[in-house]
XYZ file of C-alpha atoms in Angstrom:
509
model
C -24.190 6.190 -1.652
C -20.509 8.197 -2.436
C -19.469 6.979 1.583
C -20.024 3.820 0.075
C -17.872 4.214 -3.243
C -15.102 5.381 -1.544
C -15.011 2.422 1.118
C -14.953 0.152 -2.018
C -12.006 1.976 -3.710
C -10.448 1.857 -0.211
C -10.608 -2.142 0.020
C -9.252 -2.417 -3.694
C -5.981 -4.086 -2.170
C -7.584 -6.872 -0.545
C -10.073 -7.487 -3.566
C -6.837 -7.359 -6.202
C -5.675 -10.569 -3.716
C -9.732 -12.382 -3.474
C -10.301 -12.081 -7.010
C -8.129 -14.810 -7.729
C -8.717 -16.562 -4.597
C -12.520 -16.711 -5.353
C -12.022 -17.567 -9.025
C -9.994 -20.493 -7.831
C -12.671 -22.048 -5.582
C -15.030 -21.438 -8.892
C -13.027 -23.429 -11.456
C -12.364 -26.298 -8.706
C -16.388 -26.589 -8.015
C -17.075 -26.265 -11.842
C -14.682 -28.502 -12.377
C -15.226 -30.517 -15.952
C -18.661 -30.075 -15.820
C -19.166 -27.062 -17.397
C -16.865 -26.789 -20.824
C -13.611 -25.182 -21.180
C -14.886 -22.286 -22.393
C -16.446 -21.234 -19.427
C -13.723 -21.961 -16.939
C -10.926 -19.518 -18.869
C -13.624 -17.479 -18.998
C -13.613 -17.051 -14.885
C -10.251 -17.409 -15.393
C -10.070 -14.065 -18.450
C -12.763 -11.911 -15.972
C -10.848 -12.818 -12.965
C -7.474 -11.339 -14.596
C -9.120 -8.166 -15.721
C -10.581 -6.990 -12.117
C -7.244 -8.124 -10.694
C -5.222 -6.084 -13.382
C -7.966 -3.144 -12.328
C -7.900 -2.907 -9.321
C -3.889 -3.360 -9.244
C -3.418 -0.717 -11.749
C -5.753 1.974 -10.490
C -4.473 2.374 -7.987
C -1.627 3.556 -8.696
C -1.928 7.591 -9.767
C -3.033 8.082 -6.353
C 0.458 5.876 -5.207
C 2.061 8.189 -7.289
C 0.747 10.319 -5.520
C 1.895 10.158 -1.622
C -1.899 8.181 -0.984
C -1.787 5.324 1.338
C -4.022 2.492 0.934
C -4.057 0.621 4.340
C -6.156 -2.179 5.562
C -5.891 -3.645 8.734
C -8.040 -7.193 8.433
C -7.971 -9.124 11.466
C -5.455 -9.146 14.514
C -3.419 -12.191 15.357
C -1.525 -11.770 18.306
C -0.370 -8.688 20.327
C 1.407 -6.834 17.691
C 0.597 -9.167 14.346
C -2.151 -8.310 12.105
C -3.434 -9.345 8.805
C -2.894 -6.157 7.729
C -2.402 -4.859 4.097
C -0.316 -1.827 3.082
C 0.014 -0.177 -0.143
C 3.913 1.168 -1.119
C 5.550 2.219 -4.622
C 7.428 -0.422 -3.747
C 5.049 -3.754 -3.726
C 3.094 -1.675 -6.321
C 5.959 -2.021 -8.653
C 5.726 -6.289 -8.568
C 1.975 -6.116 -7.795
C 1.575 -4.502 -11.280
C 3.994 -6.565 -13.147
C 2.448 -9.687 -11.479
C -1.796 -8.749 -12.637
C -0.600 -7.117 -15.693
C 0.931 -10.290 -17.094
C -0.976 -13.588 -15.425
C -3.732 -11.439 -18.096
C -0.990 -12.006 -21.462
C -0.005 -15.338 -20.032
C -3.510 -16.651 -19.248
C -4.061 -15.604 -23.302
C -1.351 -17.740 -23.651
C -1.724 -20.161 -21.560
C -5.406 -20.840 -22.899
C -3.912 -21.402 -26.791
C -1.007 -24.135 -25.704
C -2.889 -25.921 -23.172
C -5.744 -26.011 -25.431
C -2.474 -26.249 -28.511
C -1.252 -29.276 -27.391
C -3.938 -30.873 -25.479
C -2.606 -31.113 -21.939
C -4.485 -33.133 -19.659
C -5.822 -31.731 -15.892
C -6.646 -28.166 -16.786
C -8.902 -28.376 -14.285
C -6.171 -28.023 -12.153
C -4.087 -26.144 -13.968
C -6.010 -22.857 -14.303
C -7.421 -23.144 -10.343
C -3.301 -23.505 -9.092
C -2.432 -20.051 -11.639
C -5.615 -18.712 -9.937
C -4.214 -19.262 -6.379
C -0.891 -18.199 -7.434
C -1.638 -14.832 -7.919
C -3.781 -14.793 -5.117
C -0.534 -15.480 -3.239
C 1.501 -13.660 -5.205
C -0.756 -10.341 -4.540
C -0.725 -10.982 -0.931
C 3.291 -11.058 -1.150
C 3.129 -7.458 -2.157
C 0.812 -5.562 -0.596
C 1.764 -7.354 3.038
C 2.315 -4.470 5.441
C 4.511 -6.870 7.807
C 6.260 -10.130 8.276
C 3.495 -12.176 8.918
C 1.070 -11.296 6.720
C 4.064 -11.646 4.164
C 4.639 -14.973 5.399
C 0.976 -16.722 5.210
C 1.115 -15.639 1.632
C 4.453 -16.234 0.841
C 3.875 -19.873 2.026
C 0.231 -20.363 0.227
C 2.413 -18.895 -3.365
C 4.213 -22.078 -2.697
C 1.735 -24.425 -2.201
C 0.063 -23.616 -4.714
C 3.184 -23.898 -6.980
C 2.984 -27.543 -6.141
C -0.164 -28.825 -8.150
C 1.729 -26.964 -11.464
C 5.485 -28.554 -11.272
C 3.567 -32.166 -10.580
C 0.981 -30.907 -13.564
C 2.413 -33.928 -15.938
C 1.289 -36.660 -12.441
C 4.641 -38.564 -13.950
C 7.739 -39.743 -12.613
C 10.402 -36.685 -13.075
C 7.253 -34.634 -12.355
C 6.985 -35.740 -9.068
C 10.713 -36.389 -8.266
C 10.655 -32.665 -9.611
C 7.462 -31.586 -6.840
C 9.714 -33.481 -3.931
C 12.300 -31.194 -4.901
C 10.399 -28.411 -5.257
C 8.541 -28.552 -1.741
C 12.061 -29.488 0.647
C 13.747 -26.806 -0.753
C 10.901 -23.731 -1.035
C 9.198 -25.348 2.521
C 12.634 -25.785 4.424
C 13.767 -22.103 3.836
C 9.987 -20.888 4.529
C 10.178 -22.421 8.179
C 13.758 -20.752 8.408
C 12.266 -18.078 7.119
C 9.472 -18.269 9.880
C 12.184 -18.536 12.556
C 13.817 -15.669 11.921
C 10.169 -14.501 12.186
C 9.677 -15.177 15.986
C 12.901 -14.004 16.426
C 12.394 -10.733 14.826
C 8.893 -10.355 17.221
C 10.719 -11.452 20.344
C 13.318 -8.893 19.953
C 10.768 -5.708 19.047
C 7.264 -6.256 19.271
C 6.426 -5.979 15.651
C 6.487 -7.163 12.317
C 6.023 -3.883 10.277
C 7.930 -3.157 7.614
C 9.630 0.294 7.540
C 11.767 1.787 4.498
C 15.146 2.139 6.445
C 13.884 -1.274 8.151
C 13.253 -0.821 11.881
C 15.688 -3.187 13.919
C 18.380 -0.890 13.921
C 19.276 -0.239 17.414
C 17.543 -3.838 18.156
C 20.237 -6.095 17.164
C 23.790 -6.170 15.799
C 26.907 -7.719 15.095
C 27.200 -11.758 14.919
C 23.735 -11.987 15.858
C 22.390 -9.986 13.900
C 24.192 -11.466 11.263
C 22.788 -15.107 12.166
C 18.936 -13.262 12.234
C 20.133 -11.866 8.417
C 20.924 -15.210 7.514
C 18.175 -17.296 8.587
C 15.344 -14.614 7.422
C 17.375 -14.285 3.580
C 16.773 -18.387 2.659
C 13.103 -17.901 2.824
C 14.322 -15.271 -0.352
C 17.457 -16.042 -1.606
C 16.055 -20.790 -2.890
C 12.855 -18.797 -4.596
C 15.505 -16.334 -5.786
C 17.047 -19.347 -6.955
C 20.592 -17.784 -5.556
C 23.838 -19.556 -5.896
C 23.683 -22.918 -4.023
C 20.265 -22.572 -3.297
C 18.869 -22.807 -6.559
C 18.525 -26.412 -8.065
C 15.434 -26.772 -7.744
C 14.629 -23.747 -10.023
C 16.029 -25.565 -13.746
C 14.499 -29.164 -11.816
C 10.676 -27.655 -11.836
C 11.458 -27.328 -16.159
C 9.348 -30.035 -16.595
C 5.846 -28.114 -15.835
C 4.489 -26.729 -19.474
C 6.227 -23.764 -20.316
C 3.318 -21.431 -18.857
C 4.209 -22.676 -15.564
C 7.890 -22.258 -16.563
C 6.940 -18.480 -17.308
C 4.910 -18.096 -14.460
C 7.991 -19.609 -11.816
C 10.541 -17.578 -13.495
C 8.984 -13.864 -14.936
C 5.569 -13.345 -12.844
C 5.335 -15.262 -9.091
C 7.631 -17.024 -7.585
C 10.981 -15.963 -8.022
C 10.310 -12.504 -8.470
C 8.959 -12.989 -4.990
C 11.790 -14.617 -3.757
C 13.909 -11.330 -4.824
C 11.355 -9.144 -3.463
C 11.451 -11.102 -0.396
C 15.297 -10.030 -1.020
C 14.120 -6.249 -0.933
C 11.936 -6.724 2.257
C 14.412 -7.923 4.526
C 17.213 -5.934 3.757
C 15.476 -2.628 2.958
C 12.669 -2.269 5.208
C 13.104 -4.379 8.073
C 16.949 -4.075 8.633
C 18.092 -1.566 6.971
C 20.982 0.075 5.071
C 23.658 0.611 8.441
C 22.485 -2.411 9.687
C 23.041 -4.777 6.844
C 26.573 -2.512 6.458
C 27.843 -3.045 10.064
C 27.045 -6.867 10.329
C 27.926 -7.928 6.891
C 24.727 -8.970 5.078
C 25.455 -6.536 2.373
C 28.497 -8.158 1.790
C 27.966 -11.293 1.357
C 24.956 -11.524 -0.611
C 26.623 -8.540 -2.877
C 29.643 -11.320 -3.308
C 26.975 -14.395 -3.821
C 24.902 -12.396 -5.969
C 28.022 -11.786 -8.136
C 29.324 -15.581 -8.003
C 25.685 -16.538 -9.187
C 25.344 -14.167 -11.718
C 28.589 -15.224 -13.663
C 28.157 -19.094 -12.714
C 25.227 -19.778 -14.415
C 25.639 -17.873 -17.802
C 28.657 -20.764 -17.782
C 26.153 -22.940 -16.860
C 23.281 -21.696 -19.545
C 25.768 -22.352 -22.247
C 26.358 -25.363 -22.216
C 22.833 -26.480 -22.197
C 21.524 -27.488 -25.624
C 17.437 -28.210 -24.221
C 15.389 -24.257 -24.731
C 14.162 -24.209 -21.037
C 16.936 -25.583 -19.593
C 19.235 -22.551 -21.242
C 15.906 -20.297 -19.756
C 15.841 -21.515 -16.301
C 19.657 -20.678 -15.677
C 19.659 -17.558 -17.580
C 16.770 -16.676 -14.952
C 19.277 -18.189 -11.809
C 21.684 -14.898 -13.018
C 19.097 -12.630 -13.941
C 17.316 -12.670 -10.660
C 20.926 -12.058 -8.803
C 21.158 -8.819 -10.769
C 18.139 -8.134 -8.116
C 19.961 -9.033 -5.237
C 23.468 -7.320 -6.112
C 21.536 -4.466 -6.602
C 20.097 -4.057 -3.049
C 22.845 -5.457 -1.656
C 25.292 -2.602 -3.193
C 22.890 -0.491 -0.975
C 23.329 3.143 -2.674
C 19.729 4.840 -3.999
C 20.719 4.727 -7.349
C 21.136 0.725 -7.215
C 18.197 0.029 -5.076
C 16.055 1.894 -8.110
C 17.566 -0.009 -11.076
C 17.241 -3.672 -8.610
C 13.293 -2.343 -8.173
C 12.582 -1.627 -11.979
C 14.853 -4.659 -13.007
C 12.297 -6.714 -11.216
C 9.560 -5.116 -13.928
C 12.114 -6.054 -16.961
C 13.665 -9.144 -16.366
C 9.677 -10.001 -16.191
C 8.934 -8.557 -19.316
C 11.591 -10.173 -20.969
C 11.991 -13.622 -19.713
C 8.136 -13.778 -20.490
C 8.878 -13.393 -23.524
C 11.556 -16.321 -23.937
C 9.641 -18.674 -22.429
C 6.331 -18.483 -24.075
C 8.486 -18.116 -27.555
C 9.643 -21.519 -26.329
C 6.189 -22.903 -25.757
C 5.508 -21.595 -29.078
C 8.000 -23.599 -31.041
C 7.273 -26.592 -28.752
C 3.333 -26.841 -29.530
C 4.377 -25.592 -33.356
C 6.874 -28.016 -34.340
C 7.843 -29.868 -31.348
C 10.888 -28.919 -30.763
C 12.919 -27.973 -27.552
C 16.540 -28.322 -28.462
C 18.329 -24.781 -29.745
C 19.824 -28.180 -32.016
C 17.256 -28.624 -33.236
C 15.979 -24.934 -34.425
C 18.210 -24.106 -37.774
C 16.135 -21.930 -40.083
C 12.638 -22.142 -37.900
C 12.723 -18.581 -38.244
C 12.154 -18.740 -41.588
C 8.599 -20.201 -40.419
C 8.277 -19.035 -37.526
C 8.934 -15.259 -38.305
C 7.090 -13.494 -35.537
C 8.642 -15.694 -33.381
C 11.822 -15.506 -32.838
C 12.295 -12.002 -33.811
C 10.468 -11.740 -30.523
C 12.703 -14.119 -28.790
C 15.809 -11.561 -30.333
C 14.484 -8.572 -29.023
C 14.255 -10.494 -25.849
C 17.520 -11.760 -26.388
C 19.075 -8.555 -26.426
C 17.575 -7.159 -23.693
C 18.287 -9.843 -21.606
C 21.783 -8.688 -22.630
C 21.209 -5.201 -21.210
C 21.802 -3.741 -25.062
C 20.092 -0.356 -25.664
C 16.660 1.283 -26.298
C 14.963 -2.704 -23.859
C 14.763 -2.160 -20.164
C 16.954 -4.583 -19.507
C 19.267 -1.645 -20.421
C 17.437 1.236 -17.723
C 17.716 -1.496 -14.687
C 21.038 -2.718 -15.610
C 22.691 0.916 -15.920
C 20.873 1.868 -12.472
C 22.464 -1.195 -10.729
C 26.083 -0.189 -12.130
C 25.843 3.530 -11.733
C 24.832 2.419 -8.208
C 28.024 -0.163 -8.274
C 30.435 2.922 -9.053
C 28.806 5.328 -6.372
C 29.777 2.871 -3.815
C 33.055 2.243 -5.255
C 32.341 -0.895 -5.283
C 33.603 -1.228 -9.644
C 34.298 -4.385 -9.590
C 30.383 -4.989 -9.322
C 30.247 -3.208 -12.878
C 32.174 -5.310 -14.500
C 30.674 -8.454 -13.325
C 27.667 -7.402 -14.627
C 29.591 -6.039 -18.121
C 30.635 -9.891 -18.242
C 27.451 -11.613 -17.239
C 25.917 -9.085 -20.469
C 28.098 -10.871 -22.727
C 27.833 -14.353 -21.163
C 24.538 -13.299 -22.351
C 24.786 -12.728 -25.511
C 27.118 -16.232 -25.652
C 24.089 -18.293 -25.358
C 21.241 -16.114 -26.261
C 22.002 -14.641 -30.118
C 23.389 -17.999 -31.612
C 19.439 -18.985 -30.802
C 18.153 -16.102 -32.867
C 21.245 -16.346 -35.564
C 20.621 -20.115 -36.069
C 16.737 -19.807 -36.479
C 16.776 -17.055 -39.263
C 20.442 -18.872 -41.004
C 19.646 -19.383 -44.923
C 22.614 -21.947 -44.683
C 21.121 -24.644 -44.029
C 17.500 -26.145 -42.410
C 17.246 -28.519 -39.683
C 16.403 -31.482 -41.606
C 13.729 -32.252 -39.606
C 11.657 -29.626 -41.079
C 11.639 -31.744 -44.784
C 8.917 -33.596 -42.755
C 7.176 -30.940 -41.812
C 6.457 -29.764 -44.847
C 3.549 -30.541 -45.850
C 1.963 -30.261 -42.049
C 3.658 -26.692 -40.197
C 1.343 -24.218 -40.446
C 4.483 -21.948 -39.481
C 3.383 -19.769 -36.779
C 1.707 -20.781 -33.270
C -2.578 -20.240 -32.515
C -2.501 -16.267 -32.128
C -2.996 -17.152 -28.544
C 0.021 -17.680 -28.193
C 2.263 -15.453 -30.574
C -0.080 -12.484 -29.484
C 1.537 -11.885 -25.953
C 4.424 -13.235 -26.515
C 4.535 -10.016 -29.383
C 2.601 -7.514 -26.699
C 4.971 -8.774 -23.994
C 8.412 -7.921 -26.828
C 6.601 -4.531 -27.361
C 6.238 -3.598 -23.429
C 10.242 -4.564 -23.084
C 11.096 -1.923 -25.968
C 8.037 0.746 -24.845
C 9.704 0.530 -21.538
C 13.338 0.538 -22.912
C 12.608 3.917 -24.768
C 10.601 5.286 -21.713
C 11.396 3.441 -19.122
C 8.369 5.789 -17.106
C 6.085 4.168 -19.690
C 1.775 3.557 -18.981
C 2.186 3.473 -15.393
C 5.182 5.213 -14.117
C 6.782 2.135 -12.887
C 9.817 3.907 -12.705
C 9.165 6.716 -10.639
C 7.648 4.365 -8.444
C 11.166 2.214 -8.099
C 12.738 5.575 -6.838
C 10.427 7.126 -4.465
C 10.722 3.269 -2.881
C 14.185 3.505 -3.135
C 14.617 7.128 -2.223
C 12.531 6.242 1.402
C 14.311 3.771 2.179
C 17.843 6.237 2.633
C 15.375 9.145 3.791
C 14.328 6.479 6.581
C 10.987 7.278 6.455
C 7.357 5.694 6.195
C 5.940 5.721 3.064
């Protein structure tokens, strides 16, 4: 009996991947033949089981245990292989934890807005999380690529959810960008396999001594395209604002939980676990990525200031914020890499709060433009308070989670003798205040109320339904808790440090 229990416990990485795959299949089979309550119950059960599988492994991984599961051999030296390491656990905790709150929010949003195509929506959402967690636990490049493409394909139905011309156009653009870059990534994986006979990740990289110079830089650019597109690094970012035609929970998924985080995670896996710090520096890859990331941070912030549509403003904010992660890993110091990894957590909590607030405002008031939101905070005080907290966190104010990650990246920049990158982050913080804080100021302004709201005096109910309100309040509170206590709950900051230290020690985790 105990052996059977131990076997099940050791299979938790596989169970965490499979549970949402099974849920997706069940939702599609049930279709519209069952009530929405049944479909939503399947979703929530899968969320809880996935989160339980992931979070239950954290204490063991923090203690140094590795869950290693070889599923099947695809070819000589290539296996479908799962392994838990601190880096993967950080992303897995973010993805599985936020899937739960996003699913609760989705139920409230889809019902409150009377959305169509809900069967396909919840099925595709579950498949996205199957892909995301598969990426987290992938032990090698080939396994990583398989789940990376699953995530790409599963996201497409969400982008084209409304089935209108604008949605179809955005969906085509999304596929062109992501599938093309994915094939370049695959070509790079084949090149790596030919060079080394393996694709297994190793902390500190495994290509050192196998390739160098211009050939190494060519291979790097070939592979990094796959991560840079999904991470929204300029000039490969334009699919991301276009995808904002999707429902707001999808935007939250794209920008906070799965897709763009998978891109940033891919950049870390390639630079720190495939090429390694020494090879990235010697071939010039780290300098190229650092400068591209710095430019992306500043340019996207300047564009965000000009956007009146709230979701578009948040989309360009995401483009810049994800490049914090790219910049952090490119600086190539343990402290900066720790900050980059922890920014996966920080940005996820803050940005999902902002998008959920935008969705709550839209469903409740049918307003989507910043210029229409004067006085809205007097009707939706909890929503706009959460928005304000997340906005200040994005700017990196102390006692909020964004401060923790950004200070580590800045400290790493100074340690590497690259203070200019720290100045870029300071400038970005000021720009973030410029494009986000005015939204909160207008919302709580007492000078005048948007005349449009007078038409809603008898019908506007104030706050959104609790299924939308509770998740955004929870994620706002988590943003504060992790800002004060970065290791609150599941030791995510410790896991980030463990991953970064292993990379620069050059040892396997």
